[in-house]
PDB file of C-alpha atoms in Angstrom:
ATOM      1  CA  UNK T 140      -7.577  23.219  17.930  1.00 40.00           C
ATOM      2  CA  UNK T 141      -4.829  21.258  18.810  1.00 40.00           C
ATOM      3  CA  UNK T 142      -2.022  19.634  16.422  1.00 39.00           C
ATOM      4  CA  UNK T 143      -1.181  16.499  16.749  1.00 38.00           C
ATOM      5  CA  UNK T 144       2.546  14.966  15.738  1.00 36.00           C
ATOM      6  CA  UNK T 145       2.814  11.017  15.127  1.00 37.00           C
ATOM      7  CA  UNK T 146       6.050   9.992  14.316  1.00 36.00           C
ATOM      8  CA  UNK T 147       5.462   7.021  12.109  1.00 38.00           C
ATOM      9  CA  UNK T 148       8.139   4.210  11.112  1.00 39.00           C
ATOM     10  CA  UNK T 149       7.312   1.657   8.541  1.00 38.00           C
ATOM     11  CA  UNK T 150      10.221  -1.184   8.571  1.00 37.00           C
ATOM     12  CA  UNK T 151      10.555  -4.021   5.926  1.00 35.00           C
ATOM     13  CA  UNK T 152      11.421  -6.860   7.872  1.00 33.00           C
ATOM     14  CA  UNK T 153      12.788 -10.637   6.051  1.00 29.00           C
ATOM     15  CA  UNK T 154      12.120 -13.523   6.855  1.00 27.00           C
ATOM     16  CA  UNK T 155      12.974 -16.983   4.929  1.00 25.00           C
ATOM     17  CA  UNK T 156      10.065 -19.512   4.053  1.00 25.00           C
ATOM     18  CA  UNK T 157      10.390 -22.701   2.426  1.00 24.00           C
ATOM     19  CA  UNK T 158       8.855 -23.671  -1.027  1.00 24.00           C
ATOM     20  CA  UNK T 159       7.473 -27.462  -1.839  1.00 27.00           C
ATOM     21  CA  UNK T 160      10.372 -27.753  -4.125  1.00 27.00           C
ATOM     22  CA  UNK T 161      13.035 -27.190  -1.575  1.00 30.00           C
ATOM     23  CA  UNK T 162      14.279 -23.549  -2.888  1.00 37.00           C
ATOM     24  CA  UNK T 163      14.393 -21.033  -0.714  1.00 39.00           C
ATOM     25  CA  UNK T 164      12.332 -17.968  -1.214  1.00 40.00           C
ATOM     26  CA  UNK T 165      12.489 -14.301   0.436  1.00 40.00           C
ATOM     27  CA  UNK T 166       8.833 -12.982   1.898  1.00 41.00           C
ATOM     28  CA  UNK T 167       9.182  -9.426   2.646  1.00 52.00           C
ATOM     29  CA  UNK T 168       6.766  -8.223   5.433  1.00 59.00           C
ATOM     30  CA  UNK T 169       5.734  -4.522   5.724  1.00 62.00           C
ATOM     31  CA  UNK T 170       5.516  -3.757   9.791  1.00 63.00           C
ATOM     32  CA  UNK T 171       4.054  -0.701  11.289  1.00 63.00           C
ATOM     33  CA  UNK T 172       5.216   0.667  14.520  1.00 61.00           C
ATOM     34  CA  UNK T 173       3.427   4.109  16.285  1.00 60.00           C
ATOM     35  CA  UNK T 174       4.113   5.269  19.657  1.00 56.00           C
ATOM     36  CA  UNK T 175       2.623   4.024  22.508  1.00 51.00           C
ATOM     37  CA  UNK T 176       1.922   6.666  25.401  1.00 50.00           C
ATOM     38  CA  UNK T 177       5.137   6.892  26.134  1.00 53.00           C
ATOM     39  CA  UNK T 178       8.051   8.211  23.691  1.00 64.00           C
ATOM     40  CA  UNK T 179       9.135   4.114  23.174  1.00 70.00           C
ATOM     41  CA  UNK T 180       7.825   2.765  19.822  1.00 72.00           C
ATOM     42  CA  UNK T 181       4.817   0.004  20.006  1.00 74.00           C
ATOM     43  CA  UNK T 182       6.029  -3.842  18.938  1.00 80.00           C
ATOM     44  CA  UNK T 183       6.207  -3.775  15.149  1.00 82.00           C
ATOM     45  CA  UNK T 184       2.868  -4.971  13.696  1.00 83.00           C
ATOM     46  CA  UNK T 185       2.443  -6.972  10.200  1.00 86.00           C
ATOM     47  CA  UNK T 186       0.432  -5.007   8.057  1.00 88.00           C
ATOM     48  CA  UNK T 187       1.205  -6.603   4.662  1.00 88.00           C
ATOM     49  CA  UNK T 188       0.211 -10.213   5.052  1.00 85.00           C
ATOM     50  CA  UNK T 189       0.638 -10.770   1.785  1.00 84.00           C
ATOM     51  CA  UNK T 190       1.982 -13.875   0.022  1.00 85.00           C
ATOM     52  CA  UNK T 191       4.350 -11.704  -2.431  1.00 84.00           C
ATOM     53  CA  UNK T 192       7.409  -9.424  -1.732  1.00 85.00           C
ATOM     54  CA  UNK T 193       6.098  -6.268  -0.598  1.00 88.00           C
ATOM     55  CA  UNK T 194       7.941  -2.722  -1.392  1.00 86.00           C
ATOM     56  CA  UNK T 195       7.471   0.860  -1.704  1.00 87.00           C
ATOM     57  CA  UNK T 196       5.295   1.499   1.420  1.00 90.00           C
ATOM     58  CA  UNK T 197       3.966   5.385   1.290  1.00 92.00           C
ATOM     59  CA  UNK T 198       1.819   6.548   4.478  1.00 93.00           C
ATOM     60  CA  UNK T 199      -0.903   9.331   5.398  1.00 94.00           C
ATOM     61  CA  UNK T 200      -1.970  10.103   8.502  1.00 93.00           C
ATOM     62  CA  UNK T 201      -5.301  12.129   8.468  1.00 94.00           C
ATOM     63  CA  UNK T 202      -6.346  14.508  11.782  1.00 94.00           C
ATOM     64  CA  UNK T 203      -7.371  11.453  14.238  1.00 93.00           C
ATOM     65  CA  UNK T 204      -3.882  10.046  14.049  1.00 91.00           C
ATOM     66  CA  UNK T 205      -5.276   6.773  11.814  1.00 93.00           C
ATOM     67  CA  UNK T 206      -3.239   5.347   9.360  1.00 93.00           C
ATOM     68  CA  UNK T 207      -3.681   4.727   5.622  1.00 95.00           C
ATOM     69  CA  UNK T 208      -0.789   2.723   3.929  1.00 94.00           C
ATOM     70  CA  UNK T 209      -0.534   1.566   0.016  1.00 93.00           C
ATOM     71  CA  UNK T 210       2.553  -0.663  -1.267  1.00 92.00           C
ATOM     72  CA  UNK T 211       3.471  -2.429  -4.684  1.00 88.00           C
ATOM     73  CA  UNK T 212       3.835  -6.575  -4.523  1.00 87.00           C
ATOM     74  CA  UNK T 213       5.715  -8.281  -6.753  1.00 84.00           C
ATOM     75  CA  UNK T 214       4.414 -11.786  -7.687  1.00 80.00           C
ATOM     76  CA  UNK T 215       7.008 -11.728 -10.814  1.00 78.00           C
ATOM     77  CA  UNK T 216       9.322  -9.880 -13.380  1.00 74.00           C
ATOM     78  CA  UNK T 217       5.870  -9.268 -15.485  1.00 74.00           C
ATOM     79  CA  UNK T 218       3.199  -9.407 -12.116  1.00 80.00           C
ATOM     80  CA  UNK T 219       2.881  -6.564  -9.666  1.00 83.00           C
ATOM     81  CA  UNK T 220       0.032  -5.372  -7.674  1.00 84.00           C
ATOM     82  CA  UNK T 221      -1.225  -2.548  -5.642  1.00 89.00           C
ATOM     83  CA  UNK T 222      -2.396  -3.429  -1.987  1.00 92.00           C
ATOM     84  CA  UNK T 223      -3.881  -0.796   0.688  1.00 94.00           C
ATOM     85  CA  UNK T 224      -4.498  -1.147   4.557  1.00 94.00           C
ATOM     86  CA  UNK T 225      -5.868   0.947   7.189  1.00 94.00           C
ATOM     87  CA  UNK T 226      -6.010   0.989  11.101  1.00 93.00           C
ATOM     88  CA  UNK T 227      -8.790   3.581  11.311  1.00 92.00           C
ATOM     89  CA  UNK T 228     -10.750   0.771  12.646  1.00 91.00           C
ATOM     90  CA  UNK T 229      -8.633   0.766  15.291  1.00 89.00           C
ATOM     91  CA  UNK T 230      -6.486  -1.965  14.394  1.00 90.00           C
ATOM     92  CA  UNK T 231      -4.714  -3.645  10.978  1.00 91.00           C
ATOM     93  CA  UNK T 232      -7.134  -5.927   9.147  1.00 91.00           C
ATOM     94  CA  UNK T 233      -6.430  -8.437   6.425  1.00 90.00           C
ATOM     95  CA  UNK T 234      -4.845  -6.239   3.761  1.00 90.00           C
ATOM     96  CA  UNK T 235      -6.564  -5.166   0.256  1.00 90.00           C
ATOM     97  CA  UNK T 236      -5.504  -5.101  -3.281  1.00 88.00           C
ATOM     98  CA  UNK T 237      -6.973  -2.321  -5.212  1.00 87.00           C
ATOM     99  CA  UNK T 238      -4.822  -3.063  -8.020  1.00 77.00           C
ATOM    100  CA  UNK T 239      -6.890  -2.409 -11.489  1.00 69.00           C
ATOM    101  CA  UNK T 240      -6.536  -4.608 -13.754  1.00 65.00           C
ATOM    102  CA  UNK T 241      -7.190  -3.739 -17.918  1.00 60.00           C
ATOM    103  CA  UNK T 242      -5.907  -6.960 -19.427  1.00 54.00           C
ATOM    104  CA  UNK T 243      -3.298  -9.308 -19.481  1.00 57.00           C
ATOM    105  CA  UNK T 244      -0.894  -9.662 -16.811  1.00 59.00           C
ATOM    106  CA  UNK T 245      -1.262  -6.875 -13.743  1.00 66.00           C
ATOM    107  CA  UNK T 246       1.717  -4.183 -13.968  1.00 73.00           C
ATOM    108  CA  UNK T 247       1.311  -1.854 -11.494  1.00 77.00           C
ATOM    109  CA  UNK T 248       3.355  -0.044  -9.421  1.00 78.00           C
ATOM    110  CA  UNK T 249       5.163   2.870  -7.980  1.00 84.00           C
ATOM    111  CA  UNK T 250       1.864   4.060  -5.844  1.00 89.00           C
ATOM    112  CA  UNK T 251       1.528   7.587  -4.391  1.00 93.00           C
ATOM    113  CA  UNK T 252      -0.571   8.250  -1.626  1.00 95.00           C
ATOM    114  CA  UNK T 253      -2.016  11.574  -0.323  1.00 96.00           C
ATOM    115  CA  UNK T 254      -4.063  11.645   3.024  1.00 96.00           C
ATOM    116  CA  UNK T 255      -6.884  14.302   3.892  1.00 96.00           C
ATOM    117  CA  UNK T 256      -7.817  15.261   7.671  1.00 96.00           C
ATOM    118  CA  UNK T 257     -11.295  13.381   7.390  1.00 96.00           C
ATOM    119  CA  UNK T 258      -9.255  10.391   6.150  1.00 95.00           C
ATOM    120  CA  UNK T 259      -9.822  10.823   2.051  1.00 96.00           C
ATOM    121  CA  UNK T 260      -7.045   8.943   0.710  1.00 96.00           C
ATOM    122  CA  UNK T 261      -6.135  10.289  -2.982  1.00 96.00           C
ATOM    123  CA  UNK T 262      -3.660   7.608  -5.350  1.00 94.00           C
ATOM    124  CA  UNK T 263      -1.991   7.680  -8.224  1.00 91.00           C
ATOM    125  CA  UNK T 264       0.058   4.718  -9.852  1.00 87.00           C
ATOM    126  CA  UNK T 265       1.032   3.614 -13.011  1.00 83.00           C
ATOM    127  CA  UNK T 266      -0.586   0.821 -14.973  1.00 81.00           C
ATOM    128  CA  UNK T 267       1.935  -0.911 -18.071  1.00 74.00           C
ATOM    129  CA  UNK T 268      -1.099  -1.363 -21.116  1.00 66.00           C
ATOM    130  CA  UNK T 269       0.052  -2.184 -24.436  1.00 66.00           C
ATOM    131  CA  UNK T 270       3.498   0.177 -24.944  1.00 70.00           C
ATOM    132  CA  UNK T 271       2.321   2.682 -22.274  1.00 74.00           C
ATOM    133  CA  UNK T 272       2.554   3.276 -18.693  1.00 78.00           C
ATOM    134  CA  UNK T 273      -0.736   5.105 -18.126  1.00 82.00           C
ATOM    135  CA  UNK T 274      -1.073   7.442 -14.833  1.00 86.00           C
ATOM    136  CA  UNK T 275      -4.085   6.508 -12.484  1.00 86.00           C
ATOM    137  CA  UNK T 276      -6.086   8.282 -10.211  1.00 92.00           C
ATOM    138  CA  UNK T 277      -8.290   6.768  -7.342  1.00 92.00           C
ATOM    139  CA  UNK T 278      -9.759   7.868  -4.412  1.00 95.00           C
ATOM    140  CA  UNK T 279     -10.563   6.343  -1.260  1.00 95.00           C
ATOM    141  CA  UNK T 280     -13.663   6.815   1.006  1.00 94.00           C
ATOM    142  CA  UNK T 281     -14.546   3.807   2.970  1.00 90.00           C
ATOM    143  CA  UNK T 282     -14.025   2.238  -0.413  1.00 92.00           C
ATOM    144  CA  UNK T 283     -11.871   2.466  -3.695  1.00 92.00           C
ATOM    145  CA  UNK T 284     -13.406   4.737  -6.681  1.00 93.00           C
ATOM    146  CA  UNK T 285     -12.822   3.557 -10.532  1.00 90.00           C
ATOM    147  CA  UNK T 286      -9.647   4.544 -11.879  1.00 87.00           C
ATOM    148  CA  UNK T 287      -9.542   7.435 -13.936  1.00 89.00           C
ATOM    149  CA  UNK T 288      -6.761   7.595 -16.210  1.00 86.00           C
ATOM    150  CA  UNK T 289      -5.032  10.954 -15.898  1.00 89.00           C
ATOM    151  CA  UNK T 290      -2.364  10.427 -18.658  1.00 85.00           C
ATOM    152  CA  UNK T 291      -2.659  11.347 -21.947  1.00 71.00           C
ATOM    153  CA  UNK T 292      -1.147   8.453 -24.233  1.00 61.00           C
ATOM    154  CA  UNK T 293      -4.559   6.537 -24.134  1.00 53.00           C
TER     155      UNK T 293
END
């Protein structure tokens, strides 16, 4: 069997967009970039697409070299939400929010991502309800289980 190595970059490009009331406003972007056959990187790719500022990209890779990316968006100080994308497809479609939402206002953030070979994405995150941040778990095959909430100050 032989291993495979990607070296995988994600960059958080800026770029300034206009709002009807004439303020200016920041859209962060999250890009992807994998080698091409050759050891040069491929032209950065926008994987986010996503009207909010996007941070905390985490990556898997699972044995076929396809990638599986979550991220946090902030709408506002009290909105956030989880998004995911994938290019096991074989390219980046529109991306997906699998954030879960209990009541109120979403408040997620801080997602973890763990990638099997056959491509089994396991998260975690945290989810603000009432006074506690509760710890959720997901999992990913072809599509996004129920939370389960592995904390314990439900």
């Amino acid at each position: 069997m032989k291993n495979y190595c990607w070296r995988v970059l994600l960059i958080i490009s800026i770029s300034v967009m206009t709002i009807d009331a004439g303020l200016n406003s920041q859209i962060k972007r999250i890009n992807f970039l994998s080698p091409a056959q050759s050891p040069d990187w491929s032209t950065p790719v926008n994987i986010s697409k996503t009207i909010f500022d996007s941070y905390t990209p985490q990556i898997g890779v699972d044995a076929n070299g396809k990638a599986y990316v979550i991220w946090t968006d902030w709408a506002s100080s009290v909105e956030r939400y989880i998004f995911f994308n994938t290019n096991k497809s074989g390219s980046w479609p529109s991306s997906q929010e699998v954030t879960f939402i209990r009541s109120g206002y979403p408040h997620a953030g801080q997602p973890r991502l763990v990638v099997s070979p056959e491509g089994i994405c396991h998260m975690v995150s945290y989810d603000l309800y009432g006074d506690n941040n509760e710890i959720l778990y997901r999992e990913y095959i072809n599509t996004w289980s129920q939370p389960v909430n592995v904390s314990t100050s439900e």
